[in-house]
Amino acid sequence: MTDALGWRRKFGVLAPSTNTIVEPDFYRMTVPGVTAHFSRIHIRNQDLSSDSNFENLLTQIRGEIGAACERVLTCEPDYMVMGMSAETFWGGVEGNRQFVAQIKAATGLEVATGAEACERALRLYGARRIGVVTPYQPIGDTNVVQFFSEIGFEVAAIEGLKCPTAVSIAHVTEDELRRALLAVDGPDVDALVQCGTNLSMVGLADEAERWLGKPVIAINAATWWMALRENGISDKVYGAGSLLREH
């Protein structure tokens, strides 16, 4: 017997309880026969106004993620998808490996992470120098730069928006994001990357690729792309960037 709606794949998704963007983003990019089933990681203190508070958010995630995994496993998913990104960059390449190993051990399933999805996308496009936009405090940006540097990419510029709370990340406007993209772009930049799954960038990234003439990788689109392709699902998705439309 197969699931009536998720007859191709059921994805278990982990996301912070404060996140209001990644769930509708994944739904807008879904394809027939694939369903996403969210488990919320309880965030009790969403203050991100300093480096120490930003680290406290990750501490909360680490303390709650095991229970979130247990809850989503009860719907018997086929694959795991991370609906958060900061933790997947934290500690560089080794930190990402440890995080992936943790999720695999807890669920017994393969997993798509934002950090690895961005790496795959950048290699596909043949990019070397990148510009990055995040909602993070400086400590978060440092970990993002570390990850990309360790896998061989040069971060030419990074724009951290320093959002004061976890919920306020979703309040960043399209105009603000457009200005941030332009701030990290340049003639010597091969591609732009947006981190932070609660930033609403999927639609803007699709448009920005046209007026910038280069790849603009929204992390929610990249993560969903990795999840689909890892599961042998090659359907094209439109309106979410060239990655899902052409690759």
Coordinates of C-alpha atoms in Angstrom, one line a residue:
M1 CA 0.0 0.0 0.0
T2 CA 1.2 3.5 -0.7
D3 CA 0.1 6.9 0.6
A4 CA -2.9 8.3 -1.3
L5 CA -1.2 11.7 -1.8
G6 CA 2.5 10.9 -1.2
W7 CA 2.6 7.9 -3.5
R8 CA 6.1 8.8 -4.8
R9 CA 7.7 10.1 -1.6
K10 CA 6.8 11.4 1.8
F11 CA 9.3 13.9 3.1
G12 CA 9.7 14.5 6.9
V13 CA 10.7 18.1 7.4
L14 CA 12.2 19.7 10.5
A15 CA 11.7 23.4 11.0
P16 CA 11.9 25.9 13.9
S17 CA 8.5 26.7 15.5
T18 CA 9.1 30.4 14.7
N19 CA 9.5 29.8 10.9
T20 CA 6.6 30.9 8.7
I21 CA 8.2 30.8 5.3
V22 CA 9.8 27.4 4.6
E23 CA 6.5 25.5 4.9
P24 CA 4.6 27.5 2.3
D25 CA 7.7 27.6 0.2
F26 CA 8.0 23.8 0.1
Y27 CA 4.3 23.5 -0.6
R28 CA 4.5 26.0 -3.6
M29 CA 7.3 23.9 -5.1
T30 CA 5.8 20.5 -4.6
V31 CA 5.1 18.1 -7.5
P32 CA 2.4 15.4 -7.9
G33 CA 2.9 12.4 -5.6
V34 CA 5.3 14.2 -3.2
T35 CA 4.2 15.4 0.2
A36 CA 6.0 17.3 3.0
H37 CA 5.2 16.7 6.6
F38 CA 6.5 19.2 9.2
S39 CA 7.7 18.7 12.7
R40 CA 8.3 21.9 14.7
I41 CA 11.4 22.4 16.8
H42 CA 10.2 24.3 19.9
I43 CA 11.9 27.7 20.1
R44 CA 11.1 29.2 23.6
N45 CA 13.3 32.3 23.2
Q46 CA 13.5 33.8 19.7
D47 CA 15.7 36.8 20.6
L48 CA 18.5 37.0 17.9
S49 CA 19.7 40.5 18.8
S50 CA 23.3 39.6 19.5
D51 CA 25.8 36.9 18.7
S52 CA 25.3 35.2 22.1
N53 CA 21.5 35.2 21.6
F54 CA 21.9 33.8 18.1
E55 CA 24.0 31.0 19.6
N56 CA 21.3 30.4 22.2
L57 CA 18.8 29.8 19.4
L58 CA 21.0 27.0 18.1
T59 CA 21.3 25.6 21.6
Q60 CA 17.6 25.4 21.8
I61 CA 17.4 23.6 18.4
R62 CA 20.0 21.1 19.6
G63 CA 18.0 20.4 22.7
E64 CA 14.7 19.9 20.9
I65 CA 15.7 18.3 17.6
G66 CA 15.6 14.7 18.8
A67 CA 12.0 15.0 19.9
A68 CA 11.1 16.7 16.6
C69 CA 12.6 13.7 14.8
E70 CA 10.6 11.3 16.9
R71 CA 7.3 13.1 16.2
V72 CA 7.8 13.2 12.4
L73 CA 8.8 9.5 12.2
T74 CA 5.3 8.5 13.3
C75 CA 4.0 9.4 9.8
E76 CA 6.6 7.0 8.3
P77 CA 8.4 9.4 6.0
D78 CA 10.8 8.1 3.3
Y79 CA 13.4 10.9 3.5
M80 CA 14.3 13.8 5.8
V81 CA 14.5 17.5 4.7
M82 CA 16.0 20.2 6.9
G83 CA 13.7 23.3 7.0
M84 CA 16.4 25.3 8.8
S85 CA 19.9 26.3 7.6
A86 CA 22.1 28.0 10.2
E87 CA 22.8 24.7 12.0
T88 CA 23.8 23.0 8.7
F89 CA 26.5 25.6 8.2
W90 CA 27.7 25.7 11.8
G91 CA 31.2 24.5 12.4
G92 CA 32.0 24.4 8.7
V93 CA 32.3 21.1 6.8
E94 CA 32.9 19.0 9.9
G95 CA 29.9 20.6 11.6
N96 CA 27.7 19.8 8.7
R97 CA 28.9 16.2 8.6
Q98 CA 28.2 15.7 12.3
F99 CA 24.8 17.2 11.9
V100 CA 23.9 15.0 9.0
A101 CA 25.1 12.0 10.9
Q102 CA 23.0 13.0 13.9
I103 CA 19.8 13.2 11.8
K104 CA 20.6 9.9 10.0
A105 CA 21.2 8.2 13.4
A106 CA 17.9 9.5 14.8
T107 CA 15.7 8.7 11.9
G108 CA 17.5 6.0 9.9
L109 CA 16.8 8.1 6.7
E110 CA 18.9 10.1 4.3
V111 CA 18.6 13.9 4.6
A112 CA 18.8 17.1 2.5
T113 CA 20.5 20.1 4.2
G114 CA 20.7 23.6 3.0
A115 CA 24.5 23.7 3.2
E116 CA 25.0 20.6 1.1
A117 CA 22.3 21.7 -1.3
C118 CA 24.0 25.0 -1.9
E119 CA 27.3 23.3 -2.5
R120 CA 25.8 21.0 -5.1
A121 CA 24.1 23.8 -6.8
L122 CA 27.2 26.0 -7.0
R123 CA 29.3 23.1 -8.4
L124 CA 26.6 22.5 -11.0
Y125 CA 26.8 26.1 -12.1
G126 CA 30.6 26.1 -12.1
A127 CA 30.7 29.0 -9.7
R128 CA 33.9 30.0 -7.8
R129 CA 33.3 33.5 -6.3
I130 CA 30.0 34.1 -4.6
G131 CA 28.0 36.8 -2.8
V132 CA 25.9 35.7 0.1
V133 CA 22.8 37.2 1.9
T134 CA 21.8 36.0 5.3
P135 CA 19.4 37.2 8.1
Y136 CA 22.1 36.4 10.7
Q137 CA 24.2 38.1 13.2
P138 CA 28.0 38.3 12.5
I139 CA 28.7 35.0 14.2
G140 CA 26.3 33.3 11.8
D141 CA 27.9 34.9 8.8
T142 CA 31.3 33.7 10.1
N143 CA 30.1 30.1 10.0
V144 CA 28.6 30.5 6.6
V145 CA 31.9 31.9 5.2
Q146 CA 33.8 29.1 6.9
F147 CA 31.7 26.4 5.3
F148 CA 31.9 27.8 1.8
S149 CA 35.6 28.5 2.1
E150 CA 36.4 25.0 3.3
I151 CA 34.6 23.5 0.2
G152 CA 36.6 25.7 -2.2
F153 CA 34.4 28.8 -2.8
E154 CA 35.5 32.4 -2.3
V155 CA 32.9 34.6 -0.6
A156 CA 33.5 37.9 -2.2
A157 CA 30.9 39.7 -0.1
I158 CA 28.3 38.8 2.6
E159 CA 25.4 40.8 3.8
G160 CA 24.0 39.8 7.2
L161 CA 20.7 41.5 7.9
K162 CA 21.0 41.0 11.7
C163 CA 17.3 40.3 12.2
P164 CA 16.4 40.9 15.8
T165 CA 14.2 37.9 16.4
A166 CA 13.5 34.6 14.7
V167 CA 10.0 35.6 13.6
S168 CA 11.2 39.0 12.3
I169 CA 13.3 37.2 9.6
A170 CA 10.0 36.6 7.8
H171 CA 9.2 40.3 7.9
V172 CA 12.2 41.3 5.6
T173 CA 10.7 42.9 2.5
E174 CA 11.4 42.2 -1.1
D175 CA 12.9 45.7 -1.5
E176 CA 15.3 45.0 1.4
L177 CA 16.3 41.6 -0.1
R178 CA 16.8 43.2 -3.6
R179 CA 19.1 45.8 -2.1
A180 CA 21.0 43.1 -0.3
L181 CA 21.5 41.1 -3.5
L182 CA 22.8 44.1 -5.3
A183 CA 25.2 44.9 -2.4
V184 CA 26.9 41.5 -2.7
D185 CA 26.9 41.3 -6.5
G186 CA 29.7 42.4 -8.7
P187 CA 31.2 41.7 -12.1
D188 CA 33.6 39.1 -10.6
V189 CA 30.8 37.3 -8.7
D190 CA 29.7 34.1 -10.4
A191 CA 26.6 33.4 -8.3
L192 CA 24.6 34.7 -5.4
V193 CA 23.4 32.6 -2.4
Q194 CA 20.7 33.3 0.1
C195 CA 20.8 31.5 3.5
G196 CA 18.1 31.4 6.2
T197 CA 15.0 29.4 5.5
N198 CA 12.7 32.0 7.0
L199 CA 13.7 34.7 4.5
S200 CA 11.2 34.8 1.6
M201 CA 13.5 34.6 -1.4
V202 CA 12.3 31.9 -3.7
G203 CA 10.2 34.1 -6.0
L204 CA 12.6 37.0 -5.9
A205 CA 15.5 34.7 -6.8
D206 CA 13.7 33.5 -9.9
E207 CA 13.2 37.1 -11.0
A208 CA 16.7 38.3 -10.0
E209 CA 18.4 35.7 -12.2
R210 CA 16.9 37.5 -15.2
W211 CA 18.0 40.9 -14.3
L212 CA 21.4 39.9 -12.9
G213 CA 22.2 37.3 -15.6
K214 CA 23.6 34.8 -13.1
P215 CA 22.4 32.1 -10.7
V216 CA 20.7 33.3 -7.6
I217 CA 20.3 30.3 -5.2
A218 CA 17.5 30.6 -2.7
I219 CA 18.2 28.1 0.1
N220 CA 14.6 26.8 0.2
A221 CA 14.6 26.1 -3.5
A222 CA 18.0 24.5 -3.4
T223 CA 17.1 22.2 -0.4
W224 CA 13.9 21.1 -2.1
W225 CA 15.7 20.5 -5.4
M226 CA 18.2 18.3 -3.6
A227 CA 15.4 16.4 -1.9
L228 CA 13.6 15.7 -5.1
R229 CA 16.7 14.8 -7.2
E230 CA 18.1 12.6 -4.5
N231 CA 14.9 10.6 -4.6
G232 CA 14.9 10.2 -8.4
I233 CA 12.2 12.8 -9.0
S234 CA 13.1 14.9 -12.0
D235 CA 10.0 17.0 -12.4
K236 CA 10.6 20.6 -13.4
V237 CA 9.3 23.4 -11.1
Y238 CA 8.6 26.8 -12.4
G239 CA 8.8 30.2 -10.6
A240 CA 11.5 29.0 -8.2
G241 CA 14.7 29.7 -10.1
S242 CA 16.7 28.0 -12.8
L243 CA 17.9 25.2 -10.5
L244 CA 14.4 23.5 -10.3
R245 CA 13.4 24.6 -13.8
E246 CA 16.5 23.4 -15.7
H247 CA 18.4 20.8 -13.6

